[in-house]
Short mmCIF file of C-alpha atoms in Angstrom, two decimals:
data_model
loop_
_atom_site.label_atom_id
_atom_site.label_comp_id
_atom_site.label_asym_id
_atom_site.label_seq_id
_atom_site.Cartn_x
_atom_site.Cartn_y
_atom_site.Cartn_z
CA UNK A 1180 -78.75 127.99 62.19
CA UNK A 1181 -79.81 128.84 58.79
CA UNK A 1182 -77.66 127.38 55.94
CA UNK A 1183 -76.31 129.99 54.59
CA UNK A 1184 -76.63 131.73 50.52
CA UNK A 1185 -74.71 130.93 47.37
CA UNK A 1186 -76.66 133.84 45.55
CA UNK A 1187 -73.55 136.17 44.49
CA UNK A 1188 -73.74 140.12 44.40
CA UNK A 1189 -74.75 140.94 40.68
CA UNK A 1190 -71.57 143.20 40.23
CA UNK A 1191 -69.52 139.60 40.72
CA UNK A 1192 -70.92 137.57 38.20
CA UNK A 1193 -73.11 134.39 38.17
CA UNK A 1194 -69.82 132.20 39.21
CA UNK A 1195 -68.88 134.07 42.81
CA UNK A 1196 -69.94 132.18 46.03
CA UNK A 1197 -70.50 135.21 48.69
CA UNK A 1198 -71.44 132.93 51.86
CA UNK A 1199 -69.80 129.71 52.73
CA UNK A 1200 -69.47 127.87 56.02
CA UNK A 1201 -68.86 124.36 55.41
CA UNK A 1202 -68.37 123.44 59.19
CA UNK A 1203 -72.46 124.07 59.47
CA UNK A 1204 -73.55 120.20 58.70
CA UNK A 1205 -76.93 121.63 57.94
CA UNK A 1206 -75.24 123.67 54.70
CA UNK A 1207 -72.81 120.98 53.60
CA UNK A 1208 -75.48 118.36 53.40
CA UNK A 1209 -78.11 120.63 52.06
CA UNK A 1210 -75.52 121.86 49.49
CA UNK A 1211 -72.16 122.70 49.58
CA UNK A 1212 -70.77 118.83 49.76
CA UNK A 1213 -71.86 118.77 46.14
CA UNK A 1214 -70.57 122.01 45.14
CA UNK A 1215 -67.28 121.38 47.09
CA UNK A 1216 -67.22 118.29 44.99
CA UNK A 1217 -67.82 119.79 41.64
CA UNK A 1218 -64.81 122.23 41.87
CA UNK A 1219 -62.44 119.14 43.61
CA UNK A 1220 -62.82 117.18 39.98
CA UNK A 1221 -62.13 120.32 37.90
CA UNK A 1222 -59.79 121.61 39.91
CA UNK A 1223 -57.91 118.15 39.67
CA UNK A 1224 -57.93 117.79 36.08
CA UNK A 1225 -56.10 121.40 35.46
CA UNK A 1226 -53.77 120.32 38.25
CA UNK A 1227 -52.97 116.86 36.79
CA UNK A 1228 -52.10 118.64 33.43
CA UNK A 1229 -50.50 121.00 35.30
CA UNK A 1230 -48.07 118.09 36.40
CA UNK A 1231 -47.84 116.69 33.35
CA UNK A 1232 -46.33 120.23 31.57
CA UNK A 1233 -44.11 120.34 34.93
CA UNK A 1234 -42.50 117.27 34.47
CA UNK A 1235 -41.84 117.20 30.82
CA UNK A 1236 -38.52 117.34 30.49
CA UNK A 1237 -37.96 114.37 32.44
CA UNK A 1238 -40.13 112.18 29.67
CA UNK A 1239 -38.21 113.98 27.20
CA UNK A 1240 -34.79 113.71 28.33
CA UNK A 1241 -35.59 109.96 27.31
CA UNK A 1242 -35.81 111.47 23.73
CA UNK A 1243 -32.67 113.49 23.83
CA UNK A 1244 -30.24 110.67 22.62
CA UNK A 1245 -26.44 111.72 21.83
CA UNK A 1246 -27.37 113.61 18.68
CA UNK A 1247 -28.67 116.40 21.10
CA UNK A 1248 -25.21 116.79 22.64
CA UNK A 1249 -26.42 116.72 26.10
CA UNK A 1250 -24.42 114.69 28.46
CA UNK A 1251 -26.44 113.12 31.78
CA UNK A 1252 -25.57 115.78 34.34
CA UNK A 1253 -26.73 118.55 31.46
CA UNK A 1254 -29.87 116.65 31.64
CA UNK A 1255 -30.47 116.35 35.21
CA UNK A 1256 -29.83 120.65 35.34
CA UNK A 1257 -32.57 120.92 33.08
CA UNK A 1258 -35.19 119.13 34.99
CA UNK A 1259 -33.42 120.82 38.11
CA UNK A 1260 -34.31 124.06 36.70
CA UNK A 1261 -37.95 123.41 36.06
CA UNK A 1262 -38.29 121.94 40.12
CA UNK A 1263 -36.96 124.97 40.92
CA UNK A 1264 -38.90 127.57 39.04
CA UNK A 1265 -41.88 125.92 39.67
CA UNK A 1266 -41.18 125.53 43.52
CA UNK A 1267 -40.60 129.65 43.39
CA UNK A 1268 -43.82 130.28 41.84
CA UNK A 1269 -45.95 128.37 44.43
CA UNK A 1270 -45.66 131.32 46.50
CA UNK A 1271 -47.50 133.61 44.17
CA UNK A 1272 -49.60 130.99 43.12
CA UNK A 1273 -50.84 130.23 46.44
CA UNK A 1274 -52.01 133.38 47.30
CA UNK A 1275 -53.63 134.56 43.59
CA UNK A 1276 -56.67 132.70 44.77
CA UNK A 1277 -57.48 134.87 47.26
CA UNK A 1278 -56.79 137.80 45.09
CA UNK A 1279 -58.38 136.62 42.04
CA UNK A 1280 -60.82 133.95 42.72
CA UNK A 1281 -60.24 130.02 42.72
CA UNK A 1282 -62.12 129.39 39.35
CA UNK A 1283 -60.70 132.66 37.65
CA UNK A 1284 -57.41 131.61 38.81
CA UNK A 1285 -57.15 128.48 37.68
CA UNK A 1286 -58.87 129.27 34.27
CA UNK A 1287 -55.85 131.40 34.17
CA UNK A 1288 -53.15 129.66 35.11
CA UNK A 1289 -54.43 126.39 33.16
CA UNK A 1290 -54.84 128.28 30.08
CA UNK A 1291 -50.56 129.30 30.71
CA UNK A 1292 -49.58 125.95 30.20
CA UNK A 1293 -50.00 126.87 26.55
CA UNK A 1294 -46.13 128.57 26.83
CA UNK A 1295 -44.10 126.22 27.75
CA UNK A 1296 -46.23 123.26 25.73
CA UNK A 1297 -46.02 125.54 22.53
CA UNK A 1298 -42.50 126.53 22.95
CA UNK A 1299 -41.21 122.91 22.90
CA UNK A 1300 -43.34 122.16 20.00
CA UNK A 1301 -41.14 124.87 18.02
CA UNK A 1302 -37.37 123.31 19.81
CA UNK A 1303 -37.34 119.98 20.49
CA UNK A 1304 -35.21 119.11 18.01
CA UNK A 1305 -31.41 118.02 17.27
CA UNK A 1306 -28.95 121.04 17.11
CA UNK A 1307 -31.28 123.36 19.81
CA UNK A 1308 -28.44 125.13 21.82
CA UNK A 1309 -28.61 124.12 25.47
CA UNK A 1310 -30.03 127.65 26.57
CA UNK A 1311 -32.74 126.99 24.48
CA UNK A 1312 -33.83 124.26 26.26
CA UNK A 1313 -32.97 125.83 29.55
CA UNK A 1314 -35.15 128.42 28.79
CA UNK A 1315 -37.80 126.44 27.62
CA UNK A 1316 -37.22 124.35 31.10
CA UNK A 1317 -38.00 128.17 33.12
CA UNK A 1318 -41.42 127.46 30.96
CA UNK A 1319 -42.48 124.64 32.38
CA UNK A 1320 -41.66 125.47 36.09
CA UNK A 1321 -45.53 127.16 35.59
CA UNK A 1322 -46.68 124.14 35.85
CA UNK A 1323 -45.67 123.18 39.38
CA UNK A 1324 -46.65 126.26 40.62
CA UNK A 1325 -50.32 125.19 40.13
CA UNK A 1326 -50.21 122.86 42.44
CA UNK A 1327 -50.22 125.66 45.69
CA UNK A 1328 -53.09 127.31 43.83
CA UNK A 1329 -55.56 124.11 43.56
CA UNK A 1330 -54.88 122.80 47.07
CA UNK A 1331 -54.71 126.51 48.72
CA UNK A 1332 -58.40 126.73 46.78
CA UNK A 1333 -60.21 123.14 47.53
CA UNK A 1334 -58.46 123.78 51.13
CA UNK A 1335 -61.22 126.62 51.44
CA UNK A 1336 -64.14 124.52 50.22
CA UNK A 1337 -64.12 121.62 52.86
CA UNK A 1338 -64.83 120.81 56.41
CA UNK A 1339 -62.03 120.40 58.86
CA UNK A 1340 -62.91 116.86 59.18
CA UNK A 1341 -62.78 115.90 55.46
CA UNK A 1342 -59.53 117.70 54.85
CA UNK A 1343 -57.69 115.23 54.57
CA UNK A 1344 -59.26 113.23 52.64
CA UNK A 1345 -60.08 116.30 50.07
CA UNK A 1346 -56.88 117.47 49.96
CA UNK A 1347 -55.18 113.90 49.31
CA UNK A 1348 -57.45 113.39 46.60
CA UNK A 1349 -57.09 116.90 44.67
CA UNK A 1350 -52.99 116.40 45.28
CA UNK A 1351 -53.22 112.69 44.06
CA UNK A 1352 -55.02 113.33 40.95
CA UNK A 1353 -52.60 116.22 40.39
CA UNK A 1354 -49.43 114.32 41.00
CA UNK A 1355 -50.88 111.07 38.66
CA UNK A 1356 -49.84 113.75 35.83
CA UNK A 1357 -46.39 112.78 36.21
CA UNK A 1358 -46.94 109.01 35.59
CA UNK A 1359 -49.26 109.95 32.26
CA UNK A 1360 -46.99 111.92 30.81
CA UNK A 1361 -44.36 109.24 31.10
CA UNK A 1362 -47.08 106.28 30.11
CA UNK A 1363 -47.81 108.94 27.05
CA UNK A 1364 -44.04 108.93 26.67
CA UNK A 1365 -43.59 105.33 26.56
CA UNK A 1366 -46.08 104.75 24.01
CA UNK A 1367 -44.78 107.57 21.53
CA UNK A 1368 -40.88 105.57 21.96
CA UNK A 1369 -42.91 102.10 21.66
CA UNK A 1370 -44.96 103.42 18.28
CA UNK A 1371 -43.14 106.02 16.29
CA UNK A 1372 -40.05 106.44 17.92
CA UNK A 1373 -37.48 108.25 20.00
CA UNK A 1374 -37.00 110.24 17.31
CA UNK A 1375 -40.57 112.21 17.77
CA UNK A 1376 -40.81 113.87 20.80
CA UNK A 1377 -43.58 116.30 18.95
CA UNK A 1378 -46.28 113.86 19.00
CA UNK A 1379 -46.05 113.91 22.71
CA UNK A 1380 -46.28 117.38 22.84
CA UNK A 1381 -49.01 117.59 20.24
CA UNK A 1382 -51.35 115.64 22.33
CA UNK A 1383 -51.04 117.97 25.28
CA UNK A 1384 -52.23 121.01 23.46
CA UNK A 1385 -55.90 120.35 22.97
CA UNK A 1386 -55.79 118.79 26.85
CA UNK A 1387 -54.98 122.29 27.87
CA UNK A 1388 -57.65 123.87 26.21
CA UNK A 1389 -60.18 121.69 27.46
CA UNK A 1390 -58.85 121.97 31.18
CA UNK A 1391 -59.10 126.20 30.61
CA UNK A 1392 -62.83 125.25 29.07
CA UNK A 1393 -64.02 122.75 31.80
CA UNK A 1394 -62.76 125.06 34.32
CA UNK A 1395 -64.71 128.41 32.89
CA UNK A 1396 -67.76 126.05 32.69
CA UNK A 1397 -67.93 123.94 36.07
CA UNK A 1398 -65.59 126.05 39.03
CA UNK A 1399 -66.64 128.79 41.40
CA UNK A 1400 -64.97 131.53 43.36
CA UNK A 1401 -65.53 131.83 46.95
CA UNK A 1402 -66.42 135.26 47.99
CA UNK A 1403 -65.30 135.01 51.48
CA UNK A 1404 -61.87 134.60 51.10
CA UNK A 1405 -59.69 137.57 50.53
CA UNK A 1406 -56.36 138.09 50.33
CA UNK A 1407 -54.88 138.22 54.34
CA UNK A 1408 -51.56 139.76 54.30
CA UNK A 1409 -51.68 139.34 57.82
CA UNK A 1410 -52.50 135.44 57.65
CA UNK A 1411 -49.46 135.79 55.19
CA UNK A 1412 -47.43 137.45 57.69
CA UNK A 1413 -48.09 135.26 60.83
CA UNK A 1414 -47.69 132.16 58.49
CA UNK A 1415 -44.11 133.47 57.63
CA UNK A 1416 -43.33 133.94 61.19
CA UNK A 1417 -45.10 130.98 63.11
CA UNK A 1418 -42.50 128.03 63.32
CA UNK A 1419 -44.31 125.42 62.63
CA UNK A 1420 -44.75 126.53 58.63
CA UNK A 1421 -41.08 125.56 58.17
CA UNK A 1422 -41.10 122.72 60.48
CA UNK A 1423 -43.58 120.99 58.29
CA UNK A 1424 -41.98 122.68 55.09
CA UNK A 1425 -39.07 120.69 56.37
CA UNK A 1426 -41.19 117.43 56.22
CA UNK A 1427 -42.67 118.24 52.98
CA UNK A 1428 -39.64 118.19 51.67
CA UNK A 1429 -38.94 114.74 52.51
CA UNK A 1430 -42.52 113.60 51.24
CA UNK A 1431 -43.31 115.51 48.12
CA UNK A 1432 -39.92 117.06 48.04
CA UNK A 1433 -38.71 112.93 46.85
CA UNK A 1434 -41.89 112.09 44.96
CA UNK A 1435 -41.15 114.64 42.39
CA UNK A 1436 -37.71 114.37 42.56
CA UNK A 1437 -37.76 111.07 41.72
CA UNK A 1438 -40.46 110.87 39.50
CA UNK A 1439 -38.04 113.69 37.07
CA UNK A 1440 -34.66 111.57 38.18
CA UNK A 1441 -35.73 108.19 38.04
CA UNK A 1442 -35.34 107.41 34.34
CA UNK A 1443 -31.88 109.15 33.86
CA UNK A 1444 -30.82 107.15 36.94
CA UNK A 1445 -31.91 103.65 34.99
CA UNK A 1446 -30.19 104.84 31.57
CA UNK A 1447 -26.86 106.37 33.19
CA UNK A 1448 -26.11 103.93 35.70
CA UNK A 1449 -27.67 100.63 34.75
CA UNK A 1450 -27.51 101.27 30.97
CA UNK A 1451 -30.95 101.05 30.06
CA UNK A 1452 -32.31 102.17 26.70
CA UNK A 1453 -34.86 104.59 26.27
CA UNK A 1454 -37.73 102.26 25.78
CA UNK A 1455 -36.44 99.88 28.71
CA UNK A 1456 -36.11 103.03 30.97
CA UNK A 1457 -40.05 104.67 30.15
CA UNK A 1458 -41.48 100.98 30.75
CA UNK A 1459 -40.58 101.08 34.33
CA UNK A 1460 -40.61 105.33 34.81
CA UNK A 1461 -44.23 105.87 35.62
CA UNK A 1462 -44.77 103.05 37.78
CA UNK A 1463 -43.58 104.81 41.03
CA UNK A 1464 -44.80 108.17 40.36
CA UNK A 1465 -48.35 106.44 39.25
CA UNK A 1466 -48.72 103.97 42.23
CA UNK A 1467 -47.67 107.43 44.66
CA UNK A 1468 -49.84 109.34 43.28
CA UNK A 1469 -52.99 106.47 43.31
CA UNK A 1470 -51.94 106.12 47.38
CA UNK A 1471 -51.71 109.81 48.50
CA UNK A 1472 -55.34 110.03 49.16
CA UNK A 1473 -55.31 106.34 51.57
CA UNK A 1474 -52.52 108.75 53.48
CA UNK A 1475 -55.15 111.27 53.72
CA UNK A 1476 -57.89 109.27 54.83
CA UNK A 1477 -55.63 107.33 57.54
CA UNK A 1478 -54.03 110.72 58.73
CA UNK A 1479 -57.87 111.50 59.20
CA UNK A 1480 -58.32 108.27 61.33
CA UNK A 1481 -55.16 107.95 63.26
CA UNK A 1482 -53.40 111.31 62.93
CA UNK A 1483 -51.19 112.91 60.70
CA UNK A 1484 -48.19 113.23 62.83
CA UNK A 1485 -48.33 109.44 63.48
CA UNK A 1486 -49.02 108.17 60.21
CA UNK A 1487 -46.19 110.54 58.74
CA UNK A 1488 -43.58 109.54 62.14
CA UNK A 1489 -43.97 105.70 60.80
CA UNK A 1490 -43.91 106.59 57.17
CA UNK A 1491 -40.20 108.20 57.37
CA UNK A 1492 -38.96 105.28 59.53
CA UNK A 1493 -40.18 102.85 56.03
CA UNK A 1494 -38.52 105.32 53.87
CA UNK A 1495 -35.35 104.92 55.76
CA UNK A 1496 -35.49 101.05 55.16
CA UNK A 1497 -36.62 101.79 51.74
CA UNK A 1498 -33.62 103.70 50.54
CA UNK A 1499 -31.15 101.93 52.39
CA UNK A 1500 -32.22 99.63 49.90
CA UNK A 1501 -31.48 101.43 47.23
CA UNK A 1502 -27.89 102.27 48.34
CA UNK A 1503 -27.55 98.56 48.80
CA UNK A 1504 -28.88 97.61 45.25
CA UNK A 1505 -26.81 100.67 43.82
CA UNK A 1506 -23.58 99.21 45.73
CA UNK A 1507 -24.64 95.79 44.10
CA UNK A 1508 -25.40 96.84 40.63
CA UNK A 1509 -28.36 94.87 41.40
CA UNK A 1510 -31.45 96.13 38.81
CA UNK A 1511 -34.51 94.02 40.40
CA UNK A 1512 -33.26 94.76 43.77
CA UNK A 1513 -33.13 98.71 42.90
CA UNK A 1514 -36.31 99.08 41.21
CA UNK A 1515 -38.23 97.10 44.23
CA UNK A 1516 -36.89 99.62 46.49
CA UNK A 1517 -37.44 102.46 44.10
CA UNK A 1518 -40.98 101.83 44.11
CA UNK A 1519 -42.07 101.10 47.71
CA UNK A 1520 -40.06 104.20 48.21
CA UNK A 1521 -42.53 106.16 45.97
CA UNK A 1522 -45.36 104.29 47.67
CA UNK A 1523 -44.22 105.76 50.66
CA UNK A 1524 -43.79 109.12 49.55
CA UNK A 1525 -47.43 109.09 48.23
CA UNK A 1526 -48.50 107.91 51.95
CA UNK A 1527 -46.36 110.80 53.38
CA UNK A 1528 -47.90 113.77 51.06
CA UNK A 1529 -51.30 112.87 51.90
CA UNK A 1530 -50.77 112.46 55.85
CA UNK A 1531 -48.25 115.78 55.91
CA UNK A 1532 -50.77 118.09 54.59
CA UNK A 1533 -53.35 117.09 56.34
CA UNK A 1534 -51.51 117.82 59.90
CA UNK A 1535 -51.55 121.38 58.74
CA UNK A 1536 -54.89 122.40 59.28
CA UNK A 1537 -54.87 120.44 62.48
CA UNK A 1538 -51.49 122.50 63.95
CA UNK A 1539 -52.99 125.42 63.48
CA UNK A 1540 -57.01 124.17 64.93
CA UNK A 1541 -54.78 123.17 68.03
CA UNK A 1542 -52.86 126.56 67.94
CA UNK A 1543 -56.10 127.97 68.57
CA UNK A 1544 -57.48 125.77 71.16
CA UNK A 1545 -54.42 126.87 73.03
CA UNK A 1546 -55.31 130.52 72.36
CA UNK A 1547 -58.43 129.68 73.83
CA UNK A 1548 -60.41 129.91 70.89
CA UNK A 1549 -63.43 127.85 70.01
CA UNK A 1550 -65.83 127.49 67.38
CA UNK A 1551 -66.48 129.56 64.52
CA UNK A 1552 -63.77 132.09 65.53
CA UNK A 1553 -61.02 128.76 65.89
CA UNK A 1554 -62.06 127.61 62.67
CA UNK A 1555 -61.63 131.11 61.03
CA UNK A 1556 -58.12 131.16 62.42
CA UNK A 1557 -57.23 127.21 61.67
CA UNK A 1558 -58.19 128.59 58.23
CA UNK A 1559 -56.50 131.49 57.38
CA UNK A 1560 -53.71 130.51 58.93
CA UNK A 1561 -53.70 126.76 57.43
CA UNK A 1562 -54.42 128.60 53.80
CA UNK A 1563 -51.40 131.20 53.98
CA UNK A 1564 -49.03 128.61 55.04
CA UNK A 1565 -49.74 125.74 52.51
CA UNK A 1566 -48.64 128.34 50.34
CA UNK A 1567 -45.08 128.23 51.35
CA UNK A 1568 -44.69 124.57 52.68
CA UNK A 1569 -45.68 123.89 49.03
CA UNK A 1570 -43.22 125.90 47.61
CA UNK A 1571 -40.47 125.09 50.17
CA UNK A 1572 -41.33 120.99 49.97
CA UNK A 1573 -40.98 121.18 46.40
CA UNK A 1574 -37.53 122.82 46.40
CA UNK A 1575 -36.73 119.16 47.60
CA UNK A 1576 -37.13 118.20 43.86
CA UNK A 1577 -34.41 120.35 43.02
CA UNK A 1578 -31.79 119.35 45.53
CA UNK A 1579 -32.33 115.64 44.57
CA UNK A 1580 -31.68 116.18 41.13
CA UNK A 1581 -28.76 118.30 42.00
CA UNK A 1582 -28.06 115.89 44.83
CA UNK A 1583 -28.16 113.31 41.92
CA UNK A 1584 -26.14 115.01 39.54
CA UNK A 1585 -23.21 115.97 41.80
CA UNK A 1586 -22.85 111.96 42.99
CA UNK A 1587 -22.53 111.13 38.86
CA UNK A 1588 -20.22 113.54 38.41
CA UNK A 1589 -18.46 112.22 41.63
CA UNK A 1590 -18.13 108.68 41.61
CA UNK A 1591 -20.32 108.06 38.14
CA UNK A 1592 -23.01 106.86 40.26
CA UNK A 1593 -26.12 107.79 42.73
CA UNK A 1594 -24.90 106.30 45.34
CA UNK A 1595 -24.03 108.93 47.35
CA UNK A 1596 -26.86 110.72 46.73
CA UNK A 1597 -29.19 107.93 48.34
CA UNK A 1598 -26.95 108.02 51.42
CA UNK A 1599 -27.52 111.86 51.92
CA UNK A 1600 -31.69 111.16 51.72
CA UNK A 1601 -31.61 108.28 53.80
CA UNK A 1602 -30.31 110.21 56.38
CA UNK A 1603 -32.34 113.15 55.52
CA UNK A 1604 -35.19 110.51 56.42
CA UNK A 1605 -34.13 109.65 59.48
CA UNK A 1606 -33.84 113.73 60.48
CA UNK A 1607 -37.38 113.80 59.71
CA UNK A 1608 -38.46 111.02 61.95
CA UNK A 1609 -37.06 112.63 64.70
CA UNK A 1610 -38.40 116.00 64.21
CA UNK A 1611 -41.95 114.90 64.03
CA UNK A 1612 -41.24 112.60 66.56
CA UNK A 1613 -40.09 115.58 69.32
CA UNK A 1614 -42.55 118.34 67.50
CA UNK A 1615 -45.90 116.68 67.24
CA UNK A 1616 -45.85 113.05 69.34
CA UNK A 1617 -43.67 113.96 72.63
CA UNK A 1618 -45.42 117.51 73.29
CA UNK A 1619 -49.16 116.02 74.16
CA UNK A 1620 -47.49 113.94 77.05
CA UNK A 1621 -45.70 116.82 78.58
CA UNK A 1622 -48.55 118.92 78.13
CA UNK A 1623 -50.78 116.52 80.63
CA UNK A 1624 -48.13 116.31 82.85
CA UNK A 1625 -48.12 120.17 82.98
CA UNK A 1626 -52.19 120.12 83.26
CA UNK A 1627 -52.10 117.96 86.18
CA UNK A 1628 -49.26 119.35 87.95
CA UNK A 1629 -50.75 122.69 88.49
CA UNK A 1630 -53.87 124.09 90.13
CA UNK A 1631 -55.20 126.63 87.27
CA UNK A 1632 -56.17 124.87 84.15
CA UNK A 1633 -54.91 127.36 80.97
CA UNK A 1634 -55.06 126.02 77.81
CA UNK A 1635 -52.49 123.99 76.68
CA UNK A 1636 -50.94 123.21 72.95
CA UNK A 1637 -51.13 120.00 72.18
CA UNK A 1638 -50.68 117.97 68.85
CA UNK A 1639 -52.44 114.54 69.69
CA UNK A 1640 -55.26 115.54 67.18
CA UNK A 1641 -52.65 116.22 64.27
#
């Protein structure tokens, strides 16, 4: 088989791919492993920042001391609000790259993080009224959203067997925004002072303009992928899109939930100063975010469903942990659980998403597909739904924070919140458990029990 062309039409410009086939070994050696790899790094670092502008207002809640006049549940809205805008917005997001082109896409949607950066620039200061900042906190939501973009686009540039890997590493380097910004944070309290949010935000402004440059200079389009709004409309439809949105949410849904809620939790219920509170922030979101890939890599060596099944029974343990150090008013006990259960999180992203290009490869094994046309169909099919489980998983930020927020107002405490996601953990085990690890068993029982052999869907590659 000949490897197929990168040469674009002329019409397109120098910077659209019109052939690509990354399942042909002979083309992925010859040259699209190290074209796949040169968009994966640039697509990473506009994600990363991406993060960074998306979780913002967590860092600078830190800053907002009582001359702001914002009390804690004020503060967990606002970062509520940006989960939520910026889980909405994966939808569109997902889908622009097929309509527009990975690299123009992401030149585009790097280049927005401008808005939100500028605007708190011009309001972070004492006597902002509160729907200032809540409209500021819309802003940011942009940033999350280009998380569905990147991994919907690096999704299209690698083989089915390297998914996992690829798409744990362009996530991981993505989600390692959150911890920088709150390192960046720390450092800003530790030099000048809670008192100068600005500099912060000063030193994100030229990082977005270098992300929009690097991204112009280095990233390609991929000519072959088009806008499906039948992918789009089977993905909406096909069950297992919110069956693993449902998961998501319990994997990426808590990293970033966390990663905005964790430092109000240390200051409002163990009464930890700013300074105290960033030193320990970005540890958890940072160690996550360094392990998603490893969950990539062993979802691509023992299977996703497994490594996820195990990885909700550990966060189980994990928080009921936390609830225990919360009852205790135990610090060292709280953070230790706090940050194997971000650990665990991290291990969860990577080994969720990459069981969704493997649902839908088996979907169409048991269509009787094989090949080129399967892979076509794992593809589209894989690319439209990421779009949504993205933007569903991440609504999980926002009902953690709200989750939080209600138990403070409650009983002054997270406590109750911690109970409702432990057993939110244990839900998931059992779903992935009676979706994706029972099914294979029945299906070989139903194989040998009858005298045709039809296909038959099974998960034990997922």
């Amino acid at each position: 088989m000949t490897a197929p062309t990168t040469t674009p039409p002329p019409h397109k410009g120098s910077r659209w791919i019109e052939q690509w086939d990354p399942e042909d070994e002979t083309f992925w050696e010859s040259e699209g492993k190290h074209i796949a790899r040169r968009n994966l790094t640039y697509s990473v670092i506009s994600e990363h920042i991406g993060f960074s502008v998306w979780s913002m207002f967590s860092v600078l809640a830190l800053f907002m001391g009582p001359e702001y006049g914002i009390d804690p549940a004020g503060k967990f809205f606002l970062v509520a609000v940006a989960s939520l805008v910026g889980a909405i917005l994966r939808v569109p997001y997902g889908f622009a790259v097929a309509r527009f082109g990975g690299r123009n896409w992401t030149i585009f949607s790097a280049g927005l993080l401008l808005v939100p950066t500028t605007a708190l620039l011009l309001v972070m200061e004492p006597g902002t009224s509160y729907s200032t900042f809540m409209l500021v906190a819309i802003l940011t939501g942009v940033g999350g959203a280009n998380f569905a973009s990147s991994m919907t686009n690096i999704n299209n540039f690698y083989p089915l067997r390297l998914k996992g890997w690829a798409l744990g590493m362009n996530a991981g380097g993505g989600n390692i925004g959150v911890a920088v910004v709150q390192l960046l944070g720390l450092a800003v309290i530790g030099i000048v002072g809670a008192a100068s949010p600005r500099v912060l935000l000063s030193i994100y402004i030229p990082l977005i303009v270098l992300a929009t440059v690097l991204s112009m200079r280095y990233m390609d389009n991929l000519g072959p992928v088009r806008n499906d709004t039948g992918a789009a409309k089977e993905a909406v439809k096909e069950g297992h899109t919110w069956i693993m949105s449902f998961l998501y949410i319990g994997t990426f849904g808590s990293f970033i939930g966390y990663s905005f809620a964790f430092g109000l939790v240390l200051q409002n219920q163990f009464g930890r100063t700013p300074l105290q509170a960033a030193s320990l922030t970005f540890i958890g979101p940072l160690l996550g975010s360094l392990i998603r890939p490893v969950g990539g890599q062993l979802a691509d060596r023992l299977g996703g469903a497994k490594v996820t099944l195990w990885n909700f029974a550990l966060m189980a343990v994990a928080t009921g942990v936390i609830v225990t150090a919360s009852v205790q008013h135990s610090l060292p006990l709280f953070i230790a659980g706090f940050i194997t259960l971000f650990i665990l999180t991290g291990l969860g992203n990577g080994s969720t998403y990459k069981m969704i290009p493997g649902i839908f490869r088996a979907k169409a094994a048991a269509k009787g597909m094989t090949g080129e046309d399967a892979a076509v169909y794992a593809r589209r099919l894989s690319g439209a739904s990421m779009s949504l489980i993205g933007a569903v998983g991440a609504l999980g930020g926002l009902g953690i924070n709200l989750s939080l927020r209600q138990s403070f107002l409650s009983v002054g405490s997270g406590t109750g919140a911690f109970v409702a996601f432990l057993i939110y953990y244990a839900v998931c085990f059992g779903v992935t458990w009676a979706v994706y690890l029972r099914r294979p068993a029945a299906a070989e029982t139903h194989a040998t029990s009858t005298t045709e052999a039809k296909p038959q869907l099974s998960y034990a590659e997922v």
